[in-house]
mmCIF file of C-alpha atoms in Angstrom:
data_model
loop_
_atom_site.group_PDB
_atom_site.id
_atom_site.type_symbol
_atom_site.label_atom_id
_atom_site.label_comp_id
_atom_site.label_asym_id
_atom_site.label_seq_id
_atom_site.Cartn_x
_atom_site.Cartn_y
_atom_site.Cartn_z
ATOM 1 C CA MET A 6 108.862 13.481 105.999
ATOM 2 C CA ARG A 7 109.428 11.288 109.060
ATOM 3 C CA VAL A 8 107.872 12.942 112.115
ATOM 4 C CA LEU A 9 108.112 12.008 115.780
ATOM 5 C CA VAL A 10 104.981 12.859 117.769
ATOM 6 C CA THR A 11 105.537 12.526 121.505
ATOM 7 C CA GLY A 12 102.271 11.806 123.294
ATOM 8 C CA GLY A 13 100.870 10.715 119.929
ATOM 9 C CA ALA A 14 98.318 8.336 121.471
ATOM 10 C CA GLY A 15 96.784 11.104 123.562
ATOM 11 C CA PHE A 16 94.018 13.619 123.008
ATOM 12 C CA ILE A 17 95.697 16.221 120.813
ATOM 13 C CA GLY A 18 98.631 14.104 119.675
ATOM 14 C CA SER A 19 96.448 11.409 118.115
ATOM 15 C CA HIS A 20 94.613 13.964 115.969
ATOM 16 C CA ILE A 21 97.969 15.299 114.755
ATOM 17 C CA VAL A 22 99.010 11.738 113.905
ATOM 18 C CA ASP A 23 95.800 11.258 111.888
ATOM 19 C CA ARG A 24 96.558 14.319 109.767
ATOM 20 C CA LEU A 25 100.188 13.419 109.198
ATOM 21 C CA VAL A 26 99.391 9.844 108.175
ATOM 22 C CA ALA A 27 96.561 11.013 105.905
ATOM 23 C CA ARG A 28 98.930 13.195 103.913
ATOM 24 C CA GLY A 29 101.555 10.466 103.582
ATOM 25 C CA ASP A 30 104.141 11.273 106.249
ATOM 26 C CA GLU A 31 105.965 8.537 108.135
ATOM 27 C CA VAL A 32 105.002 8.867 111.792
ATOM 28 C CA VAL A 33 106.790 7.672 114.914
ATOM 29 C CA VAL A 34 104.790 7.851 118.141
ATOM 30 C CA LEU A 35 106.405 7.760 121.569
ATOM 31 C CA ASP A 36 103.785 7.503 124.307
ATOM 32 C CA SER A 37 103.928 6.083 127.817
ATOM 33 C CA LEU A 38 100.227 5.099 127.744
ATOM 34 C CA ALA A 39 100.189 6.287 131.353
ATOM 35 C CA VAL A 40 96.652 7.661 130.963
ATOM 36 C CA GLN A 41 95.464 4.981 128.537
ATOM 37 C CA ASP A 42 94.087 1.516 129.132
ATOM 38 C CA GLY A 43 96.261 -0.186 126.543
ATOM 39 C CA LEU A 44 96.895 0.836 122.950
ATOM 40 C CA PRO A 45 93.963 2.920 121.644
ATOM 41 C CA ASP A 46 92.043 1.562 118.663
ATOM 42 C CA TYR A 47 91.919 4.923 116.898
ATOM 43 C CA LEU A 48 95.589 5.068 115.877
ATOM 44 C CA PRO A 49 95.879 4.584 112.101
ATOM 45 C CA ASP A 50 97.755 1.704 110.520
ATOM 46 C CA GLY A 51 101.361 2.201 109.577
ATOM 47 C CA VAL A 52 102.406 4.196 112.647
ATOM 48 C CA ASP A 53 105.735 3.232 114.197
ATOM 49 C CA PHE A 54 104.377 3.058 117.739
ATOM 50 C CA ARG A 55 106.740 2.864 120.697
ATOM 51 C CA VAL A 56 105.651 2.557 124.313
ATOM 52 C CA GLY A 57 108.039 4.612 126.394
ATOM 53 C CA ASP A 58 108.315 7.476 128.825
ATOM 54 C CA LEU A 59 110.387 10.589 128.192
ATOM 55 C CA SER A 60 112.343 9.696 131.334
ATOM 56 C CA ASP A 61 113.609 6.574 129.517
ATOM 57 C CA GLU A 62 116.673 7.883 127.693
ATOM 58 C CA ALA A 63 117.089 4.757 125.565
ATOM 59 C CA ALA A 64 113.465 4.974 124.394
ATOM 60 C CA VAL A 65 113.832 8.657 123.558
ATOM 61 C CA GLN A 66 117.098 8.146 121.685
ATOM 62 C CA GLY A 67 115.544 5.359 119.643
ATOM 63 C CA ALA A 68 112.480 7.457 118.828
ATOM 64 C CA VAL A 69 114.438 10.475 117.558
ATOM 65 C CA ALA A 70 116.745 8.434 115.340
ATOM 66 C CA GLY A 71 116.204 9.305 111.695
ATOM 67 C CA VAL A 72 113.312 11.735 112.131
ATOM 68 C CA ASP A 73 113.085 14.960 110.117
ATOM 69 C CA ALA A 74 110.754 16.788 112.493
ATOM 70 C CA VAL A 75 109.490 16.553 116.059
ATOM 71 C CA CYS A 76 106.055 17.509 117.357
ATOM 72 C CA HIS A 77 106.314 17.458 121.166
ATOM 73 C CA GLN A 78 102.883 16.939 122.734
ATOM 74 C CA ALA A 79 103.636 14.680 125.706
ATOM 75 C CA ALA A 80 102.850 16.399 128.999
ATOM 76 C CA ARG A 81 100.987 16.172 132.263
ATOM 77 C CA VAL A 82 98.144 18.678 131.891
ATOM 78 C CA GLY A 83 95.436 20.331 133.995
ATOM 79 C CA LEU A 84 95.643 21.778 137.481
ATOM 80 C CA GLY A 85 96.066 18.386 139.139
ATOM 81 C CA VAL A 86 94.835 17.547 142.624
ATOM 82 C CA ASP A 87 96.933 19.924 144.733
ATOM 83 C CA PHE A 88 100.539 21.061 145.201
ATOM 84 C CA ASN A 89 101.521 17.511 146.098
ATOM 85 C CA ASP A 90 101.518 16.912 142.315
ATOM 86 C CA VAL A 91 104.453 19.300 141.842
ATOM 87 C CA SER A 92 107.123 16.608 141.498
ATOM 88 C CA ALA A 93 105.099 14.664 138.944
ATOM 89 C CA TYR A 94 104.536 17.789 136.833
ATOM 90 C CA VAL A 95 108.199 18.764 136.927
ATOM 91 C CA ARG A 96 109.288 15.212 136.112
ATOM 92 C CA ASP A 97 106.914 14.756 133.182
ATOM 93 C CA ASN A 98 107.015 18.254 131.697
ATOM 94 C CA ASP A 99 110.365 19.806 132.612
ATOM 95 C CA LEU A 100 112.620 16.773 132.816
ATOM 96 C CA GLY A 101 110.746 15.012 130.006
ATOM 97 C CA THR A 102 111.301 17.961 127.677
ATOM 98 C CA ALA A 103 114.947 18.199 128.750
ATOM 99 C CA ASN A 104 115.517 14.517 127.946
ATOM 100 C CA LEU A 105 113.936 14.926 124.522
ATOM 101 C CA LEU A 106 116.038 17.988 123.714
ATOM 102 C CA ARG A 107 119.195 16.273 124.969
ATOM 103 C CA ALA A 108 118.535 13.324 122.654
ATOM 104 C CA LEU A 109 118.035 15.714 119.728
ATOM 105 C CA TRP A 110 121.264 17.515 120.624
ATOM 106 C CA ASN A 111 123.215 14.260 120.759
ATOM 107 C CA ARG A 112 122.132 13.319 117.247
ATOM 108 C CA SER A 113 122.795 16.867 115.924
ATOM 109 C CA PHE A 114 119.149 17.260 114.944
ATOM 110 C CA LYS A 115 118.607 20.170 112.549
ATOM 111 C CA GLY A 116 114.978 19.538 111.629
ATOM 112 C CA ARG A 117 111.729 21.239 112.583
ATOM 113 C CA LEU A 118 110.700 21.355 116.252
ATOM 114 C CA VAL A 119 107.136 22.215 117.301
ATOM 115 C CA VAL A 120 106.240 22.126 120.996
ATOM 116 C CA ALA A 121 102.886 22.257 122.755
ATOM 117 C CA SER A 122 102.540 25.169 125.137
ATOM 118 C CA SER A 123 99.467 26.748 126.698
ATOM 119 C CA MET A 124 97.691 29.994 127.361
ATOM 120 C CA VAL A 125 98.314 29.335 131.065
ATOM 121 C CA VAL A 126 101.798 30.843 130.649
ATOM 122 C CA TYR A 127 100.150 34.292 130.646
ATOM 123 C CA GLY A 128 98.496 33.882 134.045
ATOM 124 C CA GLU A 129 95.753 36.461 134.115
ATOM 125 C CA GLY A 130 95.065 37.795 130.655
ATOM 126 C CA ARG A 131 95.443 41.387 129.522
ATOM 127 C CA TYR A 132 93.509 44.091 131.333
ATOM 128 C CA ASN A 133 92.909 47.791 131.041
ATOM 129 C CA CYS A 134 91.770 50.335 133.597
ATOM 130 C CA PRO A 135 89.838 53.226 131.990
ATOM 131 C CA ASP A 136 91.671 55.658 134.271
ATOM 132 C CA HIS A 137 95.114 54.100 134.660
ATOM 133 C CA GLY A 138 95.643 52.083 131.481
ATOM 134 C CA ARG A 139 97.272 48.676 131.158
ATOM 135 C CA GLY A 140 99.469 47.244 133.845
ATOM 136 C CA ASP A 141 100.417 44.180 135.810
ATOM 137 C CA VAL A 142 97.508 42.481 137.537
ATOM 138 C CA PRO A 143 98.291 40.921 140.920
ATOM 139 C CA PRO A 144 96.672 37.607 141.874
ATOM 140 C CA ARG A 145 93.121 37.988 143.141
ATOM 141 C CA SER A 146 92.945 37.933 146.907
ATOM 142 C CA ALA A 147 91.197 35.196 148.845
ATOM 143 C CA ALA A 148 89.215 37.911 150.636
ATOM 144 C CA ASP A 149 87.806 39.236 147.349
ATOM 145 C CA LEU A 150 87.037 35.734 146.097
ATOM 146 C CA ASP A 151 85.331 34.786 149.371
ATOM 147 C CA ALA A 152 83.208 37.917 149.022
ATOM 148 C CA GLY A 153 82.192 36.978 145.463
ATOM 149 C CA ARG A 154 84.243 39.762 143.902
ATOM 150 C CA PHE A 155 85.791 37.843 141.040
ATOM 151 C CA GLU A 156 86.970 40.536 138.637
ATOM 152 C CA PRO A 157 90.635 41.564 138.899
ATOM 153 C CA ARG A 158 91.034 45.027 140.347
ATOM 154 C CA CYS A 159 93.222 47.915 139.310
ATOM 155 C CA PRO A 160 96.166 48.028 141.764
ATOM 156 C CA THR A 161 96.001 51.833 141.692
ATOM 157 C CA CYS A 162 92.327 52.664 142.133
ATOM 158 C CA GLY A 163 90.829 49.310 143.120
ATOM 159 C CA GLU A 164 88.128 49.370 140.430
ATOM 160 C CA ASP A 165 87.282 46.348 138.268
ATOM 161 C CA LEU A 166 89.388 46.014 135.133
ATOM 162 C CA ASP A 167 88.264 45.420 131.535
ATOM 163 C CA TRP A 168 89.789 42.393 129.784
ATOM 164 C CA GLU A 169 91.473 42.530 126.379
ATOM 165 C CA THR A 170 92.920 39.914 124.036
ATOM 166 C CA VAL A 171 96.434 38.738 124.871
ATOM 167 C CA PRO A 172 99.192 39.009 122.229
ATOM 168 C CA GLU A 173 102.199 36.711 122.143
ATOM 169 C CA HIS A 174 104.567 39.414 123.385
ATOM 170 C CA ALA A 175 102.730 39.620 126.728
ATOM 171 C CA GLY A 176 104.932 38.586 129.631
ATOM 172 C CA PHE A 177 104.891 35.248 131.417
ATOM 173 C CA ASP A 178 103.037 35.100 134.732
ATOM 174 C CA PRO A 179 102.395 31.430 135.628
ATOM 175 C CA ARG A 180 99.939 31.019 138.500
ATOM 176 C CA ASN A 181 99.900 27.264 139.013
ATOM 177 C CA VAL A 182 102.394 24.395 138.772
ATOM 178 C CA TYR A 183 101.303 23.281 135.301
ATOM 179 C CA ALA A 184 101.718 26.828 134.021
ATOM 180 C CA ALA A 185 105.216 27.065 135.481
ATOM 181 C CA THR A 186 106.263 23.855 133.726
ATOM 182 C CA LYS A 187 104.901 25.116 130.395
ATOM 183 C CA VAL A 188 106.948 28.301 130.739
ATOM 184 C CA HIS A 189 110.002 26.126 131.334
ATOM 185 C CA THR A 190 109.137 23.924 128.331
ATOM 186 C CA GLU A 191 109.187 27.027 126.137
ATOM 187 C CA HIS A 192 112.408 28.337 127.670
ATOM 188 C CA LEU A 193 114.236 25.029 127.230
ATOM 189 C CA SER A 194 112.986 24.576 123.672
ATOM 190 C CA PHE A 195 113.985 28.042 122.511
ATOM 191 C CA LEU A 196 117.370 27.703 124.235
ATOM 192 C CA TYR A 197 117.896 24.453 122.339
ATOM 193 C CA GLY A 198 116.878 26.143 119.110
ATOM 194 C CA ARG A 199 119.399 28.938 119.604
ATOM 195 C CA GLU A 200 122.229 26.570 120.525
ATOM 196 C CA ALA A 201 121.466 24.110 117.713
ATOM 197 C CA GLY A 202 120.579 26.677 115.059
ATOM 198 C CA VAL A 203 117.034 25.301 114.757
ATOM 199 C CA ASN A 204 113.803 27.246 114.375
ATOM 200 C CA VAL A 205 111.328 26.334 117.099
ATOM 201 C CA CYS A 206 107.586 27.012 117.188
ATOM 202 C CA ALA A 207 105.690 26.932 120.503
ATOM 203 C CA LEU A 208 101.927 26.690 120.117
ATOM 204 C CA ARG A 209 100.043 28.211 123.050
ATOM 205 C CA TYR A 210 96.804 26.255 123.064
ATOM 206 C CA HIS A 211 93.719 27.784 124.559
ATOM 207 C CA ASN A 212 90.887 25.606 125.913
ATOM 208 C CA VAL A 213 90.996 22.601 123.589
ATOM 209 C CA TYR A 214 87.992 20.281 123.395
ATOM 210 C CA GLY A 215 86.723 17.520 121.125
ATOM 211 C CA PRO A 216 86.727 13.748 120.537
ATOM 212 C CA ARG A 217 89.168 11.609 122.553
ATOM 213 C CA MET A 218 89.346 14.151 125.346
ATOM 214 C CA PRO A 219 89.982 12.410 128.681
ATOM 215 C CA ARG A 220 86.977 12.059 130.934
ATOM 216 C CA ASP A 221 86.431 13.689 134.319
ATOM 217 C CA THR A 222 89.790 13.631 136.122
ATOM 218 C CA PRO A 223 91.820 16.310 137.952
ATOM 219 C CA TYR A 224 93.890 16.507 134.756
ATOM 220 C CA ALA A 225 90.984 16.970 132.335
ATOM 221 C CA GLY A 226 89.728 20.209 130.850
ATOM 222 C CA VAL A 227 86.555 21.909 132.027
ATOM 223 C CA ALA A 228 84.607 20.852 128.926
ATOM 224 C CA ALA A 229 85.235 17.164 129.675
ATOM 225 C CA ILE A 230 84.354 17.645 133.349
ATOM 226 C CA PHE A 231 81.017 19.220 132.416
ATOM 227 C CA ARG A 232 80.339 16.595 129.755
ATOM 228 C CA SER A 233 80.945 13.794 132.273
ATOM 229 C CA ALA A 234 78.529 15.424 134.727
ATOM 230 C CA PHE A 235 75.766 15.616 132.108
ATOM 231 C CA GLU A 236 76.311 11.979 131.140
ATOM 232 C CA ALA A 237 75.946 10.967 134.785
ATOM 233 C CA GLY A 238 72.753 12.994 135.142
ATOM 234 C CA ARG A 239 74.404 15.548 137.416
ATOM 235 C CA ALA A 240 74.375 19.304 137.159
ATOM 236 C CA PRO A 241 77.852 20.608 136.310
ATOM 237 C CA ARG A 242 79.251 22.850 139.016
ATOM 238 C CA VAL A 243 80.274 26.161 137.469
ATOM 239 C CA PHE A 244 82.824 27.935 139.641
ATOM 240 C CA GLU A 245 82.802 31.640 140.506
ATOM 241 C CA ASP A 246 79.859 33.275 138.710
ATOM 242 C CA GLY A 247 80.418 31.527 135.376
ATOM 243 C CA GLY A 248 81.609 34.757 133.793
ATOM 244 C CA GLN A 249 85.232 33.671 133.296
ATOM 245 C CA MET A 250 86.100 34.369 129.657
ATOM 246 C CA ARG A 251 87.946 31.706 127.682
ATOM 247 C CA ASP A 252 88.559 30.693 124.090
ATOM 248 C CA PHE A 253 87.347 27.163 123.343
ATOM 249 C CA VAL A 254 89.167 25.780 120.306
ATOM 250 C CA HIS A 255 88.343 22.458 118.651
ATOM 251 C CA VAL A 256 90.983 19.735 118.574
ATOM 252 C CA ASP A 257 90.674 19.422 114.772
ATOM 253 C CA ASP A 258 91.768 23.038 114.473
ATOM 254 C CA VAL A 259 94.625 22.493 116.929
ATOM 255 C CA ALA A 260 95.862 19.467 114.980
ATOM 256 C CA ARG A 261 95.750 21.459 111.746
ATOM 257 C CA ALA A 262 97.716 24.260 113.402
ATOM 258 C CA ASN A 263 100.441 21.774 114.339
ATOM 259 C CA VAL A 264 100.759 20.526 110.770
ATOM 260 C CA LEU A 265 100.953 24.103 109.506
ATOM 261 C CA ALA A 266 103.635 24.823 112.105
ATOM 262 C CA LEU A 267 105.624 21.747 111.049
ATOM 263 C CA ASP A 268 105.556 23.013 107.460
ATOM 264 C CA SER A 269 106.542 26.570 108.380
ATOM 265 C CA ASP A 270 109.876 28.062 109.380
ATOM 266 C CA TRP A 271 108.413 30.416 111.999
ATOM 267 C CA ASN A 272 110.649 30.819 115.022
ATOM 268 C CA GLY A 273 108.586 31.893 118.021
ATOM 269 C CA ALA A 274 105.313 31.378 119.865
ATOM 270 C CA CYS A 275 101.786 31.512 118.477
ATOM 271 C CA ASN A 276 98.409 31.607 120.203
ATOM 272 C CA ILE A 277 96.189 28.815 118.916
ATOM 273 C CA ALA A 278 92.648 29.933 119.580
ATOM 274 C CA SER A 279 89.292 30.175 117.864
ATOM 275 C CA GLY A 280 89.076 33.951 118.047
ATOM 276 C CA GLU A 281 85.507 33.501 119.354
ATOM 277 C CA PRO A 282 85.593 33.996 123.149
ATOM 278 C CA HIS A 283 82.845 32.676 125.421
ATOM 279 C CA SER A 284 82.323 32.484 129.150
ATOM 280 C CA VAL A 285 82.548 29.225 131.066
ATOM 281 C CA GLY A 286 78.832 29.613 131.782
ATOM 282 C CA ASP A 287 78.132 29.939 128.044
ATOM 283 C CA MET A 288 80.071 26.746 127.434
ATOM 284 C CA ALA A 289 78.136 24.831 130.095
ATOM 285 C CA ASN A 290 74.809 25.926 128.619
ATOM 286 C CA ALA A 291 75.881 25.204 125.042
ATOM 287 C CA LEU A 292 76.947 21.716 126.068
ATOM 288 C CA ALA A 293 73.694 21.156 127.983
ATOM 289 C CA ALA A 294 71.775 21.787 124.746
ATOM 290 C CA GLY A 295 73.237 18.552 123.381
ATOM 291 C CA PHE A 296 71.533 16.460 126.081
ATOM 292 C CA THR A 297 67.904 15.716 126.875
ATOM 293 C CA GLY A 298 66.463 15.955 130.367
ATOM 294 C CA VAL A 299 69.679 16.915 132.120
ATOM 295 C CA PRO A 300 69.747 19.304 135.091
ATOM 296 C CA LYS A 301 70.860 22.847 134.383
ATOM 297 C CA PRO A 302 74.388 23.876 135.305
ATOM 298 C CA VAL A 303 74.691 25.207 138.847
ATOM 299 C CA VAL A 304 76.723 28.339 139.493
ATOM 300 C CA THR A 305 78.368 27.687 142.862
ATOM 301 C CA GLY A 306 80.578 30.665 143.666
ATOM 302 C CA GLU A 307 83.415 28.240 144.489
ATOM 303 C CA TYR A 308 86.900 29.112 143.336
ATOM 304 C CA ARG A 309 90.445 27.786 143.099
ATOM 305 C CA LEU A 310 93.355 30.089 143.841
ATOM 306 C CA GLY A 311 95.260 28.677 140.847
ATOM 307 C CA ASP A 312 92.538 29.754 138.423
ATOM 308 C CA VAL A 313 92.597 33.021 136.516
ATOM 309 C CA ARG A 314 89.579 35.139 135.686
ATOM 310 C CA HIS A 315 89.855 35.960 131.985
ATOM 311 C CA VAL A 316 92.386 34.854 129.393
ATOM 312 C CA VAL A 317 91.475 35.320 125.735
ATOM 313 C CA ALA A 318 94.052 35.304 122.957
ATOM 314 C CA SER A 319 94.582 37.279 119.832
ATOM 315 C CA PRO A 320 94.804 34.751 116.954
ATOM 316 C CA ASP A 321 96.229 37.298 114.489
ATOM 317 C CA LEU A 322 99.884 36.231 114.601
ATOM 318 C CA ALA A 323 99.069 32.563 113.906
ATOM 319 C CA GLU A 324 97.145 33.648 110.827
ATOM 320 C CA ALA A 325 99.968 35.883 109.642
ATOM 321 C CA VAL A 326 102.892 33.467 110.111
ATOM 322 C CA LEU A 327 101.261 30.011 109.911
ATOM 323 C CA GLY A 328 98.200 30.696 107.782
ATOM 324 C CA PHE A 329 96.044 29.336 110.615
ATOM 325 C CA ARG A 330 92.463 30.332 111.317
ATOM 326 C CA ALA A 331 90.096 28.142 113.315
ATOM 327 C CA GLU A 332 87.259 26.670 111.268
ATOM 328 C CA THR A 333 85.001 24.968 113.848
ATOM 329 C CA ARG A 334 82.405 27.355 115.236
ATOM 330 C CA PHE A 335 81.597 27.208 118.931
ATOM 331 C CA ASP A 336 77.927 26.141 118.730
ATOM 332 C CA LYS A 337 78.592 23.414 116.162
ATOM 333 C CA GLY A 338 81.630 22.135 118.018
ATOM 334 C CA MET A 339 79.869 21.960 121.373
ATOM 335 C CA ALA A 340 76.840 20.230 119.858
ATOM 336 C CA GLU A 341 79.112 17.549 118.404
ATOM 337 C CA PHE A 342 81.144 17.287 121.599
ATOM 338 C CA ALA A 343 78.024 16.279 123.553
ATOM 339 C CA THR A 344 78.159 12.858 121.869
ATOM 340 C CA ALA A 345 81.830 12.638 120.862
ATOM 341 C CA PRO A 346 83.778 9.573 122.079
ATOM 342 C CA LEU A 347 85.935 10.316 125.133
ATOM 343 C CA ARG A 348 88.870 8.439 126.618
ATOM 344 C CA ALA A 349 88.540 6.594 129.899
#
């Protein structure tokens, strides 16, 4: 099988490329290298590597020619600096996806399409009030956050809500620019699938970590930000009270999920998560255990309005339709991540 991996030189994409090459697939990589300092040395031999941005229609058309499947990983990720990043996110994620899909349409592509999505499409996770049941959760107010009241509150009685795992049929509720572009990526991809008669799988990644993760930037994940602080001898700054619940899933598991999705005919979205939730504070402490003589994480009470409190997925559908279950346990993965090579 000849597979195009967009963003195949990046964090997650490069691990997918490794797996595809190892099993004998022909791999085409289209990557702008916008966040790389030249071609990375970890790409395996035999990859048809093309430097190009998804805004370059000629580059995209050349990359899709003759491929049997597409694994779309290229994206601008993270919360960014501030709302001034909105145009860059829309250009890279919305328009980039549109250009890819247009190129596939123009060559009457009928192969497999797997796209990278994110748990951020859910906004706040799923909550339950003991007295009033499940319901929509409005954004947390700045007044509550300033007062250190971080738990979402029931809109009926005002009491703190209990979090639950989020299934794929939960509604979209994007609460930052990146999240909005990931919702649009899914919408465009499934619209293409319906029009072209192609099954599309959107993988909603939870908090991915592991080797080749980018270092401390506004576009990096929290695990990389904490790791960079420890390396510099600084105490990581844990926002809110550190009790935000997340699912930290290792990049090896995420890459394996993509290969399983490429081999499946599932049409729909799947949560890609470890099924082993931990708080952000737990993650900071687990990562600290991999270093010697580093300062302890500092819980600051700071917050960002674009952040959500708890979002933890149910991994059951991915197991049922893709045969995917995460294999890397949290403690082992974090211990290895303390010394894993990162990207500049």
